[in-house]
Amino acid sequence: MTAPAETTSGRTGIANRLGLGGVSLRRINALGRAEMILLLRNKTAATTALLLPLGTVGLFSTFLEGDGHVSTGAFLATAMFGFVLLYVVYYNLVTTYVARREERVLKRLRTGVATDAEILIGAAVPALALALTQTILTVVAAMVLIDLPVPVNLPVLLLAMLAGCAIFVLLAAASSGFTRTVETAQITTLPVLVVSMIGSGVAGSLDSMPDALATVCRMLPLTPVLDLVRLGWLGTTGAEAPRDFVGVLSEARQPAVIILLWLAIGVSAVRRWFRWDTRH
């Protein structure tokens, strides 16, 4: 017997909201292309995504110093990953989600065949593509210009960036729920940006902090990502002697656990606070 139309519709709606119908790469690609066009047309957003991380690193480079086994050049190169995640992924995506929500684009997309996961990922594609491009350029430039070594454990480095992108996409989606307009994103994103830059080893080493404060800072979302980046590239976080390929895998377990915890927190936060309809 065929199920009643209302029941079938209800089940379809639930599946769509939870993204249970599977993820279509074709739909994500289509949404991503459209978002990339909009990003490139918005000169302010494109400048923020492309140049702000580089400018911030240049500003910090005037007073940052390496410590222990990590030179100043190596510290700055790996800190660049943090700035890319904070500005290109997190801040850029908060403004994107808010803009699409207030324009009712998200609401219209949700009435179609795309699942929630596809809509959120599709909107994030340009930011993720820019983050990947800047990551590759950073590694190549650091090896060519400041003679940094080839990554000790490239898989750990790549997994760190992928995990970092996933965490900050989720945090951006959750933060957009507290952001009324694109303009107020400059305020609502400030806590994550400032705390991450000061407490996650972006603007300075955690080794210089009191032990209790350093322990708390190691639980921040960006800290384990940068720990894995430095482990994968340099074989050390700066506190101890560099490790080989196997040693990096062993040392990476604790940051990996914290990353998994933040991924779970991020998913829960998006389900609770992300808004699909305009706040006006």
Short mmCIF file of C-alpha atoms in Angstrom, two decimals:
data_model
loop_
_atom_site.label_atom_id
_atom_site.label_comp_id
_atom_site.label_asym_id
_atom_site.label_seq_id
_atom_site.Cartn_x
_atom_site.Cartn_y
_atom_site.Cartn_z
CA MET A 1 0.00 0.00 0.00
CA THR A 2 1.25 3.44 -0.89
CA ALA A 3 1.95 5.71 2.06
CA PRO A 4 -0.28 8.79 2.42
CA ALA A 5 1.13 11.86 0.73
CA GLU A 6 1.33 13.84 3.98
CA THR A 7 3.31 11.09 5.73
CA THR A 8 5.71 10.71 2.83
CA SER A 9 6.23 14.46 2.67
CA GLY A 10 6.90 14.62 6.37
CA ARG A 11 9.52 11.89 6.19
CA THR A 12 11.17 13.58 3.24
CA GLY A 13 11.30 16.86 5.16
CA ILE A 14 12.95 15.19 8.15
CA ALA A 15 15.49 13.45 5.93
CA ASN A 16 16.25 16.72 4.17
CA ARG A 17 16.78 18.62 7.44
CA LEU A 18 19.13 15.98 8.78
CA GLY A 19 20.91 15.44 5.48
CA LEU A 20 20.02 11.73 5.48
CA GLY A 21 19.41 11.50 1.78
CA GLY A 22 23.11 11.34 0.99
CA VAL A 23 25.48 14.09 -0.11
CA SER A 24 25.57 14.90 -3.82
CA LEU A 25 28.92 16.20 -5.03
CA ARG A 26 27.21 17.53 -8.15
CA ARG A 27 24.90 19.77 -6.12
CA ILE A 28 27.73 20.87 -3.83
CA ASN A 29 29.83 21.75 -6.88
CA ALA A 30 26.99 23.80 -8.40
CA LEU A 31 26.41 25.70 -5.15
CA GLY A 32 30.15 26.19 -4.71
CA ARG A 33 30.59 27.67 -8.20
CA ALA A 34 27.79 30.15 -7.58
CA GLU A 35 29.32 31.17 -4.24
CA MET A 36 32.76 31.60 -5.81
CA ILE A 37 31.32 34.00 -8.40
CA LEU A 38 29.62 36.03 -5.65
CA LEU A 39 32.82 36.10 -3.58
CA LEU A 40 34.96 37.36 -6.46
CA ARG A 41 32.39 40.06 -7.23
CA ASN A 42 32.49 41.28 -3.63
CA LYS A 43 35.79 43.15 -3.49
CA THR A 44 35.67 43.65 0.28
CA ALA A 45 35.11 39.96 1.00
CA ALA A 46 37.68 38.86 -1.57
CA THR A 47 40.29 41.23 -0.15
CA THR A 48 39.59 40.05 3.39
CA ALA A 49 39.93 36.43 2.38
CA LEU A 50 43.03 36.83 0.22
CA LEU A 51 45.12 39.61 1.75
CA LEU A 52 44.18 39.95 5.43
CA PRO A 53 45.94 36.75 6.55
CA LEU A 54 49.13 37.80 4.75
CA GLY A 55 48.95 41.32 6.15
CA THR A 56 48.37 40.05 9.68
CA VAL A 57 51.34 37.72 9.48
CA GLY A 58 53.46 40.60 8.20
CA LEU A 59 52.36 42.75 11.13
CA PHE A 60 53.14 40.06 13.72
CA SER A 61 56.47 39.25 12.07
CA THR A 62 57.91 42.54 13.38
CA PHE A 63 57.90 41.34 16.99
CA LEU A 64 57.46 37.56 16.98
CA GLU A 65 60.43 35.40 17.84
CA GLY A 66 60.88 31.68 17.59
CA ASP A 67 61.60 29.72 20.69
CA GLY A 68 63.28 26.44 21.52
CA HIS A 69 63.47 24.26 18.45
CA VAL A 70 61.19 26.44 16.30
CA SER A 71 62.84 29.35 14.48
CA THR A 72 61.09 32.66 13.87
CA GLY A 73 60.56 31.81 10.19
CA ALA A 74 59.13 28.38 11.01
CA PHE A 75 56.86 29.84 13.69
CA LEU A 76 55.51 32.49 11.30
CA ALA A 77 55.03 29.98 8.48
CA THR A 78 53.02 27.62 10.65
CA ALA A 79 51.11 30.51 12.26
CA MET A 80 49.93 31.40 8.76
CA PHE A 81 47.75 28.28 8.86
CA GLY A 82 45.98 29.73 11.90
CA PHE A 83 45.33 33.06 10.21
CA VAL A 84 43.96 31.27 7.13
CA LEU A 85 41.53 29.27 9.26
CA LEU A 86 40.44 32.31 11.27
CA TYR A 87 40.01 34.80 8.42
CA VAL A 88 39.55 32.87 5.18
CA VAL A 89 37.37 30.14 6.66
CA TYR A 90 35.77 31.35 9.91
CA TYR A 91 35.21 35.11 9.45
CA ASN A 92 34.50 34.89 5.73
CA LEU A 93 31.96 32.11 6.23
CA VAL A 94 30.12 33.86 9.07
CA THR A 95 29.47 36.80 6.74
CA THR A 96 28.51 34.43 3.90
CA TYR A 97 25.98 32.45 5.95
CA VAL A 98 24.47 35.63 7.40
CA ALA A 99 24.22 37.32 4.00
CA ARG A 100 22.56 34.30 2.38
CA ARG A 101 20.17 33.93 5.31
CA GLU A 102 19.09 37.58 5.30
CA GLU A 103 18.64 37.46 1.52
CA ARG A 104 16.41 34.39 2.09
CA VAL A 105 18.67 32.35 -0.20
CA LEU A 106 19.10 29.62 2.41
CA LYS A 107 15.35 29.38 2.91
CA ARG A 108 14.74 29.03 -0.84
CA LEU A 109 17.50 26.46 -1.27
CA ARG A 110 16.02 24.43 1.55
CA THR A 111 12.74 24.01 -0.34
CA GLY A 112 14.61 22.24 -3.15
CA VAL A 113 16.34 18.86 -3.39
CA ALA A 114 19.57 19.93 -1.66
CA THR A 115 20.06 18.66 1.87
CA ASP A 116 21.14 20.90 4.72
CA ALA A 117 24.64 19.45 4.61
CA GLU A 118 24.94 20.16 0.88
CA ILE A 119 23.79 23.76 1.33
CA LEU A 120 26.24 24.43 4.18
CA ILE A 121 29.16 22.72 2.42
CA GLY A 122 28.36 24.35 -0.93
CA ALA A 123 28.47 27.81 0.67
CA ALA A 124 31.82 26.91 2.23
CA VAL A 125 33.47 25.67 -0.99
CA PRO A 126 35.07 29.02 -2.02
CA ALA A 127 36.53 29.58 1.46
CA LEU A 128 37.86 26.03 1.59
CA ALA A 129 39.37 26.35 -1.90
CA LEU A 130 41.11 29.61 -0.93
CA ALA A 131 42.34 28.06 2.33
CA LEU A 132 43.79 25.07 0.47
CA THR A 133 45.46 27.34 -2.10
CA GLN A 134 47.02 29.56 0.59
CA THR A 135 48.15 26.48 2.51
CA ILE A 136 50.00 25.09 -0.51
CA LEU A 137 51.52 28.48 -1.32
CA THR A 138 52.66 28.90 2.29
CA VAL A 139 54.43 25.52 2.35
CA VAL A 140 56.12 26.11 -1.02
CA ALA A 141 57.12 29.71 -0.21
CA ALA A 142 58.52 28.72 3.20
CA MET A 143 60.65 25.95 1.71
CA VAL A 144 61.93 28.18 -1.10
CA LEU A 145 62.36 31.53 0.66
CA ILE A 146 63.31 30.64 4.24
CA ASP A 147 64.72 27.15 3.69
CA LEU A 148 62.22 25.29 5.85
CA PRO A 149 62.44 21.52 5.45
CA VAL A 150 60.07 19.27 3.55
CA PRO A 151 57.24 18.25 5.95
CA VAL A 152 58.33 15.45 8.26
CA ASN A 153 54.89 13.82 8.15
CA LEU A 154 52.81 15.19 5.28
CA PRO A 155 49.65 13.11 6.06
CA VAL A 156 49.48 14.62 9.57
CA LEU A 157 49.90 18.13 8.12
CA LEU A 158 47.11 17.60 5.57
CA LEU A 159 44.76 16.00 8.10
CA ALA A 160 45.39 18.92 10.47
CA MET A 161 44.28 21.45 7.87
CA LEU A 162 41.24 19.38 6.84
CA ALA A 163 40.21 18.99 10.48
CA GLY A 164 40.79 22.70 11.11
CA CYS A 165 38.63 23.62 8.12
CA ALA A 166 35.84 21.33 9.35
CA ILE A 167 35.95 22.81 12.87
CA PHE A 168 35.85 26.42 11.72
CA VAL A 169 33.13 25.80 9.13
CA LEU A 170 31.00 24.43 11.97
CA LEU A 171 31.92 27.32 14.28
CA ALA A 172 31.12 29.82 11.51
CA ALA A 173 27.70 28.27 10.96
CA ALA A 174 26.99 28.33 14.70
CA SER A 175 28.25 31.92 15.07
CA SER A 176 26.01 33.09 12.23
CA GLY A 177 23.02 32.24 14.42
CA PHE A 178 24.07 35.02 16.82
CA THR A 179 24.84 37.50 14.03
CA ARG A 180 21.98 39.71 12.86
CA THR A 181 23.68 41.40 9.91
CA VAL A 182 26.88 41.13 7.89
CA GLU A 183 28.13 44.31 9.55
CA THR A 184 27.71 42.95 13.08
CA ALA A 185 29.86 39.93 12.15
CA GLN A 186 32.85 42.12 12.99
CA ILE A 187 31.62 42.07 16.61
CA THR A 188 30.25 38.55 16.97
CA THR A 189 33.38 36.93 15.54
CA LEU A 190 35.73 38.93 17.76
CA PRO A 191 35.76 36.53 20.75
CA VAL A 192 36.83 33.55 18.62
CA LEU A 193 39.37 35.60 16.65
CA VAL A 194 41.00 37.29 19.65
CA VAL A 195 41.02 34.26 21.94
CA SER A 196 42.42 32.06 19.17
CA MET A 197 45.18 34.49 18.23
CA ILE A 198 46.28 35.04 21.83
CA GLY A 199 45.64 31.61 23.30
CA SER A 200 46.30 29.16 20.48
CA GLY A 201 49.93 29.83 19.69
CA VAL A 202 49.26 32.08 16.69
CA ALA A 203 50.66 35.31 18.09
CA GLY A 204 53.08 33.72 20.56
CA SER A 205 54.20 30.44 22.04
CA LEU A 206 52.16 28.74 24.77
CA ASP A 207 55.43 27.75 26.47
CA SER A 208 55.79 31.30 27.78
CA MET A 209 52.44 31.10 29.61
CA PRO A 210 51.88 29.84 33.17
CA ASP A 211 51.24 26.10 33.20
CA ALA A 212 47.59 26.38 34.27
CA LEU A 213 46.77 28.93 31.57
CA ALA A 214 48.68 26.96 28.93
CA THR A 215 46.66 23.85 29.82
CA VAL A 216 43.41 25.73 29.29
CA CYS A 217 44.64 27.23 26.02
CA ARG A 218 45.53 23.79 24.68
CA MET A 219 41.82 22.97 24.78
CA LEU A 220 40.88 25.82 22.42
CA PRO A 221 39.72 24.73 18.93
CA LEU A 222 42.69 26.15 17.02
CA THR A 223 45.45 24.98 19.37
CA PRO A 224 45.41 21.24 18.54
CA VAL A 225 45.20 22.06 14.83
CA LEU A 226 48.36 24.18 14.97
CA ASP A 227 50.05 21.53 17.14
CA LEU A 228 49.39 18.95 14.42
CA VAL A 229 50.50 21.39 11.70
CA ARG A 230 53.83 21.94 13.46
CA LEU A 231 54.22 18.25 14.24
CA GLY A 232 53.50 17.29 10.64
CA TRP A 233 55.77 19.93 9.15
CA LEU A 234 58.58 20.42 11.66
CA GLY A 235 58.29 17.31 13.84
CA THR A 236 57.87 19.46 16.98
CA THR A 237 55.46 21.94 18.54
CA GLY A 238 58.41 24.01 19.78
CA ALA A 239 58.61 22.56 23.27
CA GLU A 240 60.69 19.49 22.52
CA ALA A 241 63.21 18.13 20.07
CA PRO A 242 61.94 17.27 16.55
CA ARG A 243 60.57 13.77 16.02
CA ASP A 244 60.67 11.41 13.08
CA PHE A 245 57.67 10.12 11.13
CA VAL A 246 56.68 7.52 13.73
CA GLY A 247 57.33 9.85 16.66
CA VAL A 248 55.00 12.44 15.14
CA LEU A 249 52.19 9.88 14.93
CA SER A 250 52.62 9.04 18.60
CA GLU A 251 52.67 12.69 19.68
CA ALA A 252 49.64 13.51 17.52
CA ARG A 253 47.20 11.40 19.53
CA GLN A 254 46.36 13.99 22.19
CA PRO A 255 45.68 16.89 19.75
CA ALA A 256 43.64 14.49 17.61
CA VAL A 257 41.37 13.65 20.56
CA ILE A 258 40.76 17.37 21.25
CA ILE A 259 39.97 17.92 17.57
CA LEU A 260 37.39 15.12 17.61
CA LEU A 261 35.83 16.69 20.69
CA TRP A 262 35.53 20.06 18.94
CA LEU A 263 34.02 18.46 15.84
CA ALA A 264 31.31 16.93 18.03
CA ILE A 265 30.75 20.27 19.79
CA GLY A 266 30.57 22.03 16.42
CA VAL A 267 27.94 19.67 15.01
CA SER A 268 25.84 20.04 18.17
CA ALA A 269 26.19 23.86 18.08
CA VAL A 270 25.08 24.06 14.43
CA ARG A 271 22.02 21.92 15.09
CA ARG A 272 21.06 24.12 18.03
CA TRP A 273 21.86 27.67 16.88
CA PHE A 274 22.09 27.83 13.09
CA ARG A 275 19.17 29.79 11.61
CA TRP A 276 17.80 29.22 8.11
CA ASP A 277 15.30 32.08 8.10
CA THR A 278 15.91 35.82 8.31
CA ARG A 279 16.07 37.45 11.73
CA HIS A 280 14.22 40.57 10.53
#
